[in-house]
Tab-separated table of C-alpha atoms and ligand atoms in Angstrom:
chain	number	residue	atom	x	y	z
A	1	MET	CA	11.524	7.491	38.614
A	2	MET	CA	10.201	3.824	38.695
A	3	GLU	CA	6.737	4.904	38.785
A	4	GLY	CA	7.455	7.287	35.663
A	5	MET	CA	9.002	4.115	33.998
A	6	GLU	CA	5.894	2.366	34.560
A	7	ALA	CA	3.861	5.060	33.197
A	8	ILE	CA	5.532	5.188	30.036
A	9	VAL	CA	5.746	1.399	29.625
A	10	ARG	CA	1.872	0.865	30.458
A	11	GLU	CA	1.379	3.983	27.570
A	12	HIS	CA	3.296	1.897	24.734
A	13	ARG	CA	0.376	-0.152	22.640
A	14	PHE	CA	2.536	-3.245	23.236
A	15	PHE	CA	2.184	-3.495	26.636
A	16	ALA	CA	-1.499	-2.227	26.041
A	17	ASP	CA	-3.737	-3.665	29.206
A	18	LEU	CA	-1.006	-5.850	30.760
A	19	ASP	CA	-1.327	-6.243	34.491
A	20	ASP	CA	-0.253	-4.061	37.102
A	21	ASP	CA	1.669	-6.204	38.164
A	22	PHE	CA	3.992	-7.338	35.457
A	23	VAL	CA	4.205	-3.898	34.670
A	24	LYS	CA	5.977	-3.524	37.491
A	25	LEU	CA	8.274	-6.284	36.903
A	26	ILE	CA	8.769	-5.308	33.343
A	27	ALA	CA	9.577	-1.896	33.941
A	28	GLY	CA	12.602	-3.059	35.832
A	29	CYS	CA	13.885	-3.688	32.563
A	30	ALA	CA	13.339	-0.903	31.134
A	31	ARG	CA	15.229	2.662	30.760
A	32	ASN	CA	14.062	5.755	28.615
A	33	VAL	CA	16.562	5.691	25.305
A	34	ARG	CA	17.554	9.030	22.624
A	35	PHE	CA	18.894	8.273	19.085
A	36	ASN	CA	19.571	11.036	16.634
A	37	ALA	CA	19.163	10.947	13.347
A	38	GLY	CA	22.094	8.652	11.747
A	39	ASP	CA	22.639	6.985	15.509
A	40	TYR	CA	22.949	3.034	15.391
A	41	LEU	CA	20.348	1.401	17.874
A	42	PHE	CA	22.260	-1.974	16.999
A	43	ARG	CA	24.576	-3.165	14.355
A	44	ALA	CA	24.622	-6.287	12.832
A	45	GLY	CA	26.377	-9.621	14.554
A	46	GLU	CA	26.305	-7.412	17.837
A	47	PRO	CA	24.860	-9.393	20.891
A	48	ALA	CA	21.234	-8.545	21.414
A	49	ASN	CA	21.400	-6.916	24.643
A	50	GLU	CA	18.337	-4.983	24.545
A	51	PHE	CA	15.742	-4.346	22.128
A	52	TYR	CA	13.725	-1.020	21.692
A	53	LEU	CA	10.021	0.044	21.818
A	54	LEU	CA	9.705	3.046	19.604
A	55	ARG	CA	7.783	5.778	21.082
A	56	HIS	CA	8.793	8.351	18.204
A	57	GLY	CA	10.916	8.803	15.305
A	58	ARG	CA	11.505	6.361	12.460
A	59	VAL	CA	13.757	3.475	12.453
A	60	ALA	CA	15.402	1.671	9.403
A	61	LEU	CA	16.597	-2.108	9.338
A	62	ASP	CA	19.229	-2.227	6.767
A	63	ILE	CA	21.158	-5.116	5.195
A	64	ALA	CA	24.676	-5.280	3.281
A	65	VAL	CA	23.664	-6.766	0.248
A	66	PRO	CA	27.166	-7.547	-1.663
A	67	GLY	CA	27.375	-5.680	-4.773
A	68	ARG	CA	24.542	-3.581	-4.050
A	69	GLY	CA	25.566	-1.838	-0.633
A	70	MET	CA	23.430	-0.922	2.170
A	71	ILE	CA	19.748	-1.569	1.710
A	72	THR	CA	16.774	-0.163	3.917
A	73	ILE	CA	14.625	-3.603	4.235
A	74	GLU	CA	12.045	-2.098	6.474
A	75	THR	CA	10.997	0.546	8.626
A	76	VAL	CA	9.549	0.994	11.740
A	77	SER	CA	7.378	3.621	13.376
A	78	ALA	CA	5.978	5.121	16.993
A	79	GLY	CA	3.875	2.568	18.475
A	80	GLU	CA	6.276	-0.831	17.410
A	81	ILE	CA	9.116	-2.731	18.296
A	82	VAL	CA	12.453	-3.329	16.931
A	83	GLY	CA	14.454	-6.419	17.479
A	84	VAL	CA	13.466	-9.991	17.953
A	85	SER	CA	16.759	-11.582	17.753
A	86	TRP	CA	17.108	-11.225	21.640
A	87	LEU	CA	14.135	-13.820	22.023
A	88	LEU	CA	15.984	-16.534	20.640
A	89	PRO	CA	19.939	-18.185	20.959
A	90	PRO	CA	22.623	-16.883	19.705
A	91	TYR	CA	21.091	-13.964	20.510
A	92	ARG	CA	23.083	-11.640	18.274
A	93	TRP	CA	21.326	-8.978	15.553
A	94	ASP	CA	21.449	-10.067	12.004
A	95	HIS	CA	20.881	-6.541	10.407
A	96	ASP	CA	21.715	-3.222	11.271
A	97	THR	CA	19.074	-0.407	12.835
A	98	ARG	CA	19.525	2.747	12.339
A	99	ALA	CA	17.244	5.900	13.134
A	100	VAL	CA	16.172	7.961	10.289
A	101	GLU	CA	15.027	10.984	12.228
A	102	LEU	CA	15.082	11.674	16.231
A	103	VAL	CA	14.116	8.774	17.946
A	104	ARG	CA	13.026	8.162	21.532
A	105	ALA	CA	12.150	4.772	23.090
A	106	ILE	CA	11.874	2.661	25.855
A	107	GLY	CA	15.233	0.297	26.021
A	108	MET	CA	14.184	-3.421	27.368
A	109	ASP	CA	16.999	-5.064	29.172
A	110	ALA	CA	16.893	-8.207	26.950
A	111	LYS	CA	18.946	-10.528	29.265
A	112	CYS	CA	16.895	-9.053	32.267
A	113	LEU	CA	13.612	-9.577	30.580
A	114	ARG	CA	14.740	-13.431	29.406
A	115	GLN	CA	15.494	-14.160	32.893
A	116	LYS	CA	12.179	-12.910	34.339
A	117	CYS	CA	10.090	-14.993	31.864
A	118	ASP	CA	12.438	-18.058	32.667
A	119	ALA	CA	11.604	-17.432	36.182
A	120	ASP	CA	7.979	-16.758	35.932
A	121	HIS	CA	6.470	-18.653	32.903
A	122	ASP	CA	3.519	-16.378	33.134
A	123	VAL	CA	5.285	-13.375	32.434
A	124	GLY	CA	7.135	-15.321	29.580
A	125	TYR	CA	3.747	-16.491	28.286
A	126	GLU	CA	2.244	-13.132	28.385
A	127	MET	CA	5.239	-11.764	26.396
A	128	MET	CA	5.498	-14.567	23.718
A	129	LEU	CA	1.209	-13.747	23.314
A	130	ARG	CA	2.418	-10.088	22.770
A	131	PHE	CA	5.260	-11.568	20.514
A	132	VAL	CA	3.918	-14.121	18.241
A	133	PRO	CA	1.672	-11.657	16.415
A	134	ILE	CA	4.389	-9.308	15.347
A	135	LEU	CA	6.142	-12.055	13.985
A	136	VAL	CA	3.397	-13.632	12.211
A	137	ASP	CA	2.291	-9.897	10.576
A	138	ARG	CA	6.173	-9.643	9.819
A	139	LEU	CA	6.200	-13.158	7.950
A	140	ARG	CA	3.253	-12.257	6.300
A	141	ALA	CA	4.460	-8.762	5.275
A	142	LEU	CA	7.675	-10.448	4.251
A	143	ARG	CA	5.840	-13.119	2.146
A	144	LEU	CA	4.405	-10.407	0.029
A	145	GLN	CA	7.785	-8.334	0.123
A	146	LEU	CA	9.539	-11.744	-1.761
A	147	LEU	CA	6.567	-11.799	-4.589
A	148	ASP	CA	7.979	-8.558	-5.877
A	149	VAL	CA	4.679	-7.652	-7.095
A	150	TYR	CA	5.419	-4.578	-9.238
A	151	GLY	CA	8.108	-6.059	-11.092
A	152	THR	CA	7.013	-6.770	-14.594
A	153	HIS	CA	3.505	-7.866	-13.664
A	154	GLY	CA	3.231	-4.468	-11.458
B	1	MET	CA	-17.511	13.702	-27.771
B	2	ALA	CA	-20.376	11.502	-28.637
B	3	LEU	CA	-20.147	7.862	-28.877
B	4	ALA	CA	-20.007	5.812	-31.169
B	5	ALA	CA	-23.321	4.041	-31.730
B	6	ASP	CA	-21.593	0.843	-32.041
B	7	PRO	CA	-19.754	0.022	-28.692
B	8	MET	CA	-17.395	-2.191	-30.448
B	9	ALA	CA	-16.585	0.833	-33.029
B	10	PRO	CA	-13.644	2.831	-31.900
B	11	ILE	CA	-13.724	6.595	-32.594
B	12	ALA	CA	-10.102	7.681	-33.683
B	13	ALA	CA	-9.598	10.561	-30.919
B	14	ARG	CA	-6.127	12.850	-31.320
B	15	VAL	CA	-3.222	12.299	-28.955
B	16	ALA	CA	-2.675	15.641	-27.039
B	17	ARG	CA	0.132	15.147	-24.650
B	18	VAL	CA	2.124	12.197	-23.738
B	19	ARG	CA	4.492	12.471	-20.576
B	20	ARG	CA	6.646	9.875	-18.950
B	21	GLU	CA	5.939	9.021	-15.264
B	22	LEU	CA	8.469	6.373	-14.742
B	23	LYS	CA	10.810	4.226	-16.614
B	24	ASP	CA	7.925	2.177	-18.021
B	25	VAL	CA	4.919	4.169	-17.450
B	26	TRP	CA	3.951	7.122	-19.684
B	27	THR	CA	0.392	9.401	-19.435
B	28	ILE	CA	-1.237	9.703	-22.304
B	29	ASP	CA	-3.366	12.808	-22.710
B	30	ILE	CA	-6.469	12.497	-25.437
B	31	GLU	CA	-8.794	15.260	-26.986
B	32	VAL	CA	-12.033	14.571	-26.871
B	33	GLY	CA	-13.406	18.031	-28.037
B	34	SER	CA	-15.870	20.386	-26.359
B	35	GLY	CA	-18.618	17.675	-25.984
B	36	GLY	CA	-16.302	16.105	-23.185
B	37	PHE	CA	-16.633	12.238	-22.363
B	38	PRO	CA	-18.092	11.729	-18.877
B	39	PHE	CA	-17.055	8.695	-16.698
B	40	ALA	CA	-17.056	7.719	-13.762
B	41	PRO	CA	-13.835	6.765	-11.507
B	42	GLY	CA	-12.837	3.378	-11.892
B	43	GLN	CA	-14.066	3.238	-15.408
B	44	PHE	CA	-11.922	1.883	-18.076
B	45	ASN	CA	-11.541	2.165	-22.196
B	46	MET	CA	-10.163	0.217	-24.603
B	47	LEU	CA	-7.710	2.012	-26.476
B	48	TYR	CA	-6.871	0.817	-29.957
B	49	SER	CA	-3.427	1.383	-31.432
B	50	PHE	CA	-4.184	1.502	-35.077
B	51	GLY	CA	-2.708	-1.942	-36.831
B	52	VAL	CA	-1.194	-3.241	-33.477
B	53	GLY	CA	-4.368	-4.018	-31.274
B	54	GLU	CA	-6.321	-3.170	-28.473
B	55	ALA	CA	-5.890	-2.805	-24.515
B	56	ALA	CA	-8.043	-2.100	-21.620
B	57	ILE	CA	-7.033	0.870	-19.987
B	58	SER	CA	-8.548	2.468	-16.868
B	59	ILE	CA	-8.859	6.176	-16.578
B	60	SER	CA	-6.422	8.076	-14.627
B	61	GLY	CA	-7.762	11.633	-15.086
B	62	ASP	CA	-10.281	13.843	-13.500
B	63	PRO	CA	-13.960	13.282	-14.256
B	64	ALA	CA	-14.471	17.145	-13.794
B	65	ARG	CA	-12.505	17.601	-16.521
B	66	PRO	CA	-14.386	15.527	-19.205
B	67	ASN	CA	-12.436	17.455	-22.712
B	68	THR	CA	-9.036	15.943	-21.693
B	69	LEU	CA	-9.271	12.016	-21.138
B	70	VAL	CA	-6.111	11.018	-19.326
B	71	HIS	CA	-4.956	7.212	-19.505
B	72	THR	CA	-1.338	6.078	-17.647
B	73	VAL	CA	0.124	3.113	-19.181
B	74	ARG	CA	2.851	0.411	-18.671
B	75	ALA	CA	5.001	-0.876	-21.559
B	76	VAL	CA	4.341	-4.647	-20.621
B	77	GLY	CA	3.472	-6.123	-24.273
B	78	LYS	CA	2.893	-4.910	-27.917
B	79	VAL	CA	-0.206	-3.005	-27.577
B	80	SER	CA	0.864	-1.095	-24.063
B	81	GLY	CA	4.135	-0.737	-25.534
B	82	ALA	CA	2.461	0.578	-28.778
B	83	LEU	CA	0.121	2.715	-26.848
B	84	THR	CA	3.540	4.424	-24.576
B	85	ARG	CA	5.038	5.143	-28.097
B	86	LEU	CA	2.270	7.459	-29.363
B	87	LYS	CA	3.059	10.879	-30.015
B	88	PRO	CA	0.818	14.173	-29.768
B	89	GLY	CA	-1.151	14.793	-32.985
B	90	GLU	CA	-1.294	11.062	-33.827
B	91	PHE	CA	-4.791	9.408	-33.426
B	92	VAL	CA	-6.112	6.210	-31.284
B	93	GLY	CA	-9.071	4.735	-31.393
B	94	LEU	CA	-11.079	4.920	-28.448
B	95	ARG	CA	-14.260	2.945	-27.010
B	96	GLY	CA	-15.663	3.362	-23.929
B	97	PRO	CA	-15.961	4.066	-20.886
B	98	PHE	CA	-16.764	0.781	-19.777
B	99	GLY	CA	-17.080	-1.081	-16.946
B	100	ALA	CA	-18.564	-0.571	-12.867
B	101	GLY	CA	-16.200	2.139	-10.994
B	102	TRP	CA	-15.351	2.897	-7.212
B	103	PRO	CA	-18.433	3.498	-4.935
B	104	ILE	CA	-17.828	7.073	-4.549
B	105	ASP	CA	-21.874	7.590	-3.691
B	106	VAL	CA	-21.725	4.557	-1.267
B	107	ALA	CA	-18.945	6.199	0.656
B	108	VAL	CA	-20.303	9.378	1.492
B	109	GLY	CA	-20.903	9.648	5.109
B	110	SER	CA	-17.864	7.299	5.526
B	111	ASP	CA	-14.307	7.402	6.060
B	112	VAL	CA	-12.510	6.497	2.878
B	113	VAL	CA	-9.025	4.467	2.912
B	114	LEU	CA	-7.638	4.014	-0.479
B	115	VAL	CA	-4.902	1.412	-1.130
B	116	ALA	CA	-2.632	1.606	-4.012
B	117	GLY	CA	0.051	-0.921	-5.270
B	118	GLY	CA	2.195	0.478	-8.269
B	119	LEU	CA	0.396	1.584	-10.945
B	120	GLY	CA	-2.738	0.740	-9.065
B	121	LEU	CA	-2.867	4.346	-8.049
B	122	ALA	CA	-3.512	5.285	-11.694
B	123	PRO	CA	-7.221	3.814	-11.195
B	124	LEU	CA	-7.695	5.194	-8.065
B	125	ARG	CA	-6.398	8.747	-8.934
B	126	PRO	CA	-10.200	10.211	-10.646
B	127	ALA	CA	-11.995	8.899	-7.329
B	128	LEU	CA	-9.511	10.862	-5.521
B	129	TYR	CA	-10.232	14.123	-7.313
B	130	ARG	CA	-13.858	13.314	-6.776
B	131	LEU	CA	-13.444	12.639	-3.031
B	132	LEU	CA	-11.707	15.746	-2.764
B	133	ALA	CA	-13.817	17.650	-4.820
B	134	THR	CA	-16.432	17.254	-2.390
B	135	ARG	CA	-14.315	16.870	0.185
B	136	GLU	CA	-17.117	17.645	3.034
B	137	ASN	CA	-19.253	14.309	2.269
B	138	TYR	CA	-16.556	12.455	3.328
B	139	GLY	CA	-15.006	11.785	7.282
B	140	ARG	CA	-10.955	10.948	7.033
B	141	ILE	CA	-9.693	10.541	3.679
B	142	VAL	CA	-6.626	8.090	3.878
B	143	LEU	CA	-4.107	7.515	0.823
B	144	LEU	CA	-1.999	4.345	1.441
B	145	CYS	CA	0.626	3.809	-1.589
B	146	GLY	CA	3.072	1.274	-2.182
B	147	ALA	CA	5.631	1.123	-4.798
B	148	ARG	CA	9.086	-0.971	-5.808
B	149	SER	CA	11.618	1.484	-4.829
B	150	PRO	CA	11.723	5.304	-4.324
B	151	ARG	CA	12.204	5.881	-8.280
B	152	ASP	CA	9.030	3.806	-8.865
B	153	ILE	CA	6.503	6.059	-6.999
B	154	LEU	CA	3.858	7.171	-9.571
B	155	PHE	CA	2.165	10.772	-9.609
B	156	ARG	CA	5.362	11.839	-7.017
B	157	ILE	CA	4.871	15.353	-7.299
B	158	GLU	CA	0.856	15.121	-7.191
B	159	LEU	CA	1.329	13.019	-4.014
B	160	GLU	CA	3.434	15.876	-2.361
B	161	ARG	CA	0.926	18.619	-3.248
B	162	TRP	CA	-1.694	16.467	-1.697
B	163	ARG	CA	0.183	15.857	1.400
B	164	ARG	CA	0.504	19.297	1.842
B	165	ARG	CA	-3.515	19.681	2.272
B	166	LEU	CA	-4.317	19.039	5.728
B	167	ASP	CA	-7.134	17.161	5.083
B	168	ILE	CA	-6.283	13.811	3.700
B	169	ASP	CA	-3.905	11.452	5.462
B	170	ILE	CA	-1.076	10.003	3.029
B	171	GLU	CA	1.442	7.194	3.660
B	172	VAL	CA	3.648	5.920	0.789
B	173	THR	CA	6.082	2.901	1.336
B	174	VAL	CA	8.264	1.187	-0.764
B	175	ASP	CA	9.350	-2.520	-0.897
B	176	HIS	CA	13.102	-1.661	-0.638
B	177	ALA	CA	15.242	2.005	-0.755
B	178	ALA	CA	18.746	2.728	-0.737
B	179	PRO	CA	19.708	4.155	3.177
B	180	ASP	CA	19.350	8.133	1.645
B	181	TRP	CA	15.426	7.145	1.643
B	182	ARG	CA	13.626	8.711	4.742
B	183	GLY	CA	10.367	7.481	3.965
B	184	ASN	CA	8.785	4.057	5.121
B	185	VAL	CA	9.863	0.552	3.795
B	186	GLY	CA	7.882	-2.206	4.033
B	187	VAL	CA	4.966	-3.374	1.784
B	188	VAL	CA	1.858	-1.373	1.943
B	189	THR	CA	0.190	-3.680	3.678
B	190	THR	CA	1.896	-2.602	6.676
B	191	LEU	CA	0.713	0.808	6.459
B	192	ILE	CA	-3.153	-0.582	7.001
B	193	GLY	CA	-2.363	-1.078	10.450
B	194	ARG	CA	-0.879	1.778	11.371
B	195	ALA	CA	-3.498	4.340	9.641
B	196	ALA	CA	-6.239	6.158	11.585
B	197	PHE	CA	-9.643	5.613	10.561
B	198	ASP	CA	-13.164	4.620	11.972
B	199	ARG	CA	-13.380	1.015	10.960
B	200	HIS	CA	-17.205	0.633	11.619
B	201	HIS	CA	-17.402	3.440	9.142
B	202	THR	CA	-15.013	3.005	6.522
B	203	VAL	CA	-15.365	2.094	3.260
B	204	ALA	CA	-11.809	1.066	1.560
B	205	MET	CA	-11.145	1.212	-2.307
B	206	VAL	CA	-7.811	-1.234	-3.236
B	207	CYS	CA	-6.281	-1.237	-6.696
B	208	GLY	CA	-2.861	-2.775	-7.594
B	209	PRO	CA	-1.369	-6.447	-8.856
B	210	GLU	CA	-3.858	-8.717	-7.749
B	211	ILE	CA	-2.051	-10.775	-4.865
B	212	MET	CA	-1.290	-7.252	-3.586
B	213	MET	CA	-4.791	-6.602	-3.068
B	214	ARG	CA	-5.573	-9.953	-1.815
B	215	PHE	CA	-2.903	-9.228	1.391
B	216	ALA	CA	-4.145	-5.496	1.418
B	217	ALA	CA	-7.695	-6.796	2.094
B	218	SER	CA	-7.247	-9.271	4.504
B	219	GLU	CA	-5.171	-6.877	6.401
B	220	LEU	CA	-8.337	-4.506	6.041
B	221	VAL	CA	-10.420	-6.971	7.897
B	222	ASN	CA	-8.178	-7.602	10.542
B	223	ALA	CA	-8.130	-3.963	11.264
B	224	GLY	CA	-12.147	-4.508	11.713
B	225	VAL	CA	-13.170	-3.541	8.240
B	226	SER	CA	-15.931	-5.199	6.734
B	227	ASP	CA	-15.625	-7.414	3.749
B	228	GLU	CA	-18.714	-5.884	1.684
B	229	ALA	CA	-17.038	-2.437	2.426
B	230	ILE	CA	-13.746	-3.010	0.514
B	231	TYR	CA	-13.965	-2.734	-3.087
B	232	LEU	CA	-11.241	-4.034	-5.262
B	233	SER	CA	-10.639	-3.753	-9.320
B	234	MET	CA	-10.224	-6.542	-10.921
B	235	GLU	CA	-8.078	-7.314	-14.303
B	236	ARG	CA	-8.456	-9.854	-16.716
B	237	ASN	CA	-7.919	-10.328	-20.329
B	238	MET	CA	-10.318	-8.376	-22.460
B	239	LYS	CA	-11.457	-8.336	-25.683
B	240	CYS	CA	-15.453	-7.034	-26.360
B	241	ALA	CA	-15.394	-5.094	-23.099
B	242	ILE	CA	-19.194	-5.400	-23.091
B	243	GLY	CA	-20.249	-8.631	-21.975
B	244	HIS	CA	-20.517	-10.664	-24.853
B	245	CYS	CA	-17.149	-12.578	-25.660
B	246	GLY	CA	-16.609	-14.381	-22.467
B	247	HIS	CA	-12.552	-13.546	-22.112
B	248	CYS	CA	-12.379	-11.372	-19.191
B	249	GLN	CA	-14.771	-14.193	-17.135
B	250	PHE	CA	-14.050	-14.638	-13.730
B	251	GLY	CA	-16.037	-17.464	-11.941
B	252	GLY	CA	-19.824	-16.310	-12.726
B	253	ASP	CA	-18.617	-12.491	-13.624
B	254	PHE	CA	-17.727	-10.960	-16.743
B	255	ILE	CA	-15.091	-8.126	-15.423
B	256	CYS	CA	-15.731	-5.751	-18.387
B	257	LYS	CA	-19.378	-5.745	-17.329
B	258	ASP	CA	-20.214	-6.803	-13.356
B	259	GLY	CA	-16.953	-5.007	-12.729
B	260	PRO	CA	-13.709	-3.877	-12.926
B	261	VAL	CA	-14.590	-2.835	-9.424
B	262	LEU	CA	-16.262	-5.566	-7.154
B	263	THR	CA	-16.835	-5.972	-3.587
B	264	TYR	CA	-14.078	-8.155	-1.552
B	265	ARG	CA	-16.734	-10.095	-0.053
B	266	HIS	CA	-18.158	-11.114	-3.741
B	267	LEU	CA	-15.099	-12.022	-4.601
B	268	ARG	CA	-12.908	-13.264	-1.852
B	269	ASP	CA	-13.324	-17.204	-1.938
B	270	ARG	CA	-12.633	-17.165	-6.089
B	271	LEU	CA	-9.551	-14.882	-5.002
B	272	ALA	CA	-7.463	-17.668	-3.131
B	273	ARG	CA	-8.107	-20.134	-6.219
B	274	SER	CA	-5.574	-19.448	-8.906
B	275	GLU	CA	-7.066	-21.124	-11.360
B	276	ILE	CA	-9.673	-18.979	-11.849
C	301	FAD	C1	-10.242	-3.462	-16.342
C	301	FAD	C2	-8.817	-3.158	-16.777
C	301	FAD	C3	-8.024	-1.956	-16.529
C	301	FAD	C4	-6.655	-1.791	-17.043
C	301	FAD	N1	-6.080	-0.486	-16.533
C	301	FAD	C5	-4.536	-0.366	-17.045
C	301	FAD	C6	-4.269	1.154	-16.844
C	301	FAD	O1	-4.476	1.589	-16.516
C	301	FAD	N2	-2.629	0.836	-16.910
C	301	FAD	C7	-2.210	-0.240	-17.955
C	301	FAD	O2	-0.872	-0.180	-18.438
C	301	FAD	N3	-2.633	-1.422	-17.692
C	301	FAD	C8	-3.897	-1.589	-17.469
C	301	FAD	N4	-4.492	-2.564	-17.418
C	301	FAD	C9	-3.861	-3.756	-18.278
C	301	FAD	C10	-3.395	-3.619	-19.847
C	301	FAD	O3	-5.076	-3.680	-20.483
C	301	FAD	C11	-2.425	-4.749	-20.421
C	301	FAD	O4	-1.516	-4.544	-19.398
C	301	FAD	C12	-2.434	-5.091	-21.889
C	301	FAD	O5	-3.395	-5.419	-22.315
C	301	FAD	C13	-1.219	-5.706	-22.086
C	301	FAD	O6	-1.680	-5.929	-23.313
C	301	FAD	P1	0.005	-6.228	-24.396
C	301	FAD	O7	-0.029	-6.270	-25.468
C	301	FAD	O8	0.656	-5.080	-24.291
C	301	FAD	O9	0.634	-7.256	-23.248
C	301	FAD	P2	0.698	-8.667	-23.959
C	301	FAD	O10	1.460	-8.808	-25.446
C	301	FAD	O11	-0.544	-9.100	-23.990
C	301	FAD	O12	1.548	-9.047	-22.924
C	301	FAD	C14	3.098	-9.017	-22.885
C	301	FAD	C15	3.397	-9.706	-21.293
C	301	FAD	O13	2.839	-8.371	-20.372
C	301	FAD	C16	2.064	-9.336	-19.905
C	301	FAD	N5	0.711	-8.508	-19.219
C	301	FAD	C17	-0.180	-8.622	-19.823
C	301	FAD	N6	-1.234	-7.870	-18.889
C	301	FAD	C18	-0.547	-7.202	-17.620
C	301	FAD	C19	-0.609	-6.265	-17.088
C	301	FAD	N7	-2.037	-6.092	-16.663
C	301	FAD	N8	-0.007	-6.021	-15.707
C	301	FAD	C20	1.421	-6.541	-15.948
C	301	FAD	N9	1.530	-7.585	-17.119
C	301	FAD	C21	0.908	-7.890	-17.809
C	301	FAD	C22	2.049	-10.540	-19.896
C	301	FAD	O14	1.700	-11.685	-19.070
C	301	FAD	C23	3.122	-10.801	-21.211
C	301	FAD	O15	4.145	-11.473	-20.398
C	301	FAD	C24	-5.768	-3.214	-17.483
C	301	FAD	C25	-6.784	-4.021	-17.868
C	301	FAD	C26	-7.909	-4.007	-17.705
C	301	FAD	C27	-8.621	-5.385	-17.496
C	302	FES	S1	-14.146	-8.655	-22.528
C	302	FES	FE1	-15.806	-9.736	-23.605
C	302	FES	S2	-17.122	-10.535	-22.124
C	302	FES	FE2	-15.477	-9.082	-21.252
């Protein structure tokens, strides 16, 4: 079972070229999960205990906007990662994440991974090297989104 | 239709059809008679609303059907607003076609990635018609479209039709949506990293608001496309459209004559400087 998980972890783009020992360590925090269309992976306000590496399907990140109801601010697709709030205190989600269609993912136990990063800083550094580019990409996309370029000047 | 001998003198052409695309965007078909009005994808015309004024508008129709000249216009001000209020049977002043278009021939043998933001799909549509008409000359064809929201997606029916073809990859994304939208949400640049193309043999054509083109070009470079294989269609205020008046000057170029389509390598340093 464990070996199967290692193979699945290794296949995901996020863990590409990761050392065998690291894969083994990380697979210990991983499990296979499945969500049907409309299921929530997590809700705003809940503790960020698990984040997801999508293997199949698309999820929507929803935020409640007073007066406008729920707005989808981003979708994330197979090969990508959902959830960064597990990285830093207070470890709580600030948006809902909903499966738009059937989703298969690797669920990563955030506490387990945080403990492994704390115990072995090489693991922690490797994780940061992989997470920081994702954060930077999202920040860049967010900037463009904030500019609302297709408004009257689109 | 024979072009006027004087490129500054508009010809009066009859409006055949006007259809609303989006809340503030209309497509106008202009009859140009049996002689046709040959143009290259990416070129633009100066359309003159009699008594109001003239605006540069890209040709958005099929270059293989030169008898009907198609333009897609967003009403943003005096001239564009008047153009969108034209009725079938009325006349519009026309001069053109002007400028350097998309690198359709340069792209032969390569994958082609088209990145359109908002109304930017209109100037790219003739390129897509041409690419699909000679499909066998190209590798993968990828069209990435961004819009503000689902109801702002231009040419939606046609996009759905193209999507059913097996020889083109189309992805559409919107900046935000209500939860009943099942497609992508996020800026158009996020589609670039997910798209499949051979970065060593790709020609990219990008059209949209300037800031979006800048972000898209830098994302294409991040994806491994060389900056000389990335083409952007620039917009600057135009008057003469033939390289005389200097209105459209952008650094050392006149956008009307040297552009509007130019490579990112050529534009890159100037694009980051807002005062130009
Ligand atoms: C090569 C080229 C191709 C173009 N192709 C198209 C096209 O296919 N379809 C189309 O609708 N437009 C196109 N444009 C833009 C179009 O020429 C202008 O929108 C038009 O000239 C505006 O004139 P106006 O009198 O309606 O507005 P103005 O009275 O001049 O301006 C009214 C307001 O609109 C703003 N504005 C001006 N231009 C734009 C713009 N491009 N986008 C958003 N806001 C603007 C102004 O800042 C002002 O606030 C193109 C421009 C160029 C240079
Ligand atoms: S519009 Fe006159 S030089 Fe370009």
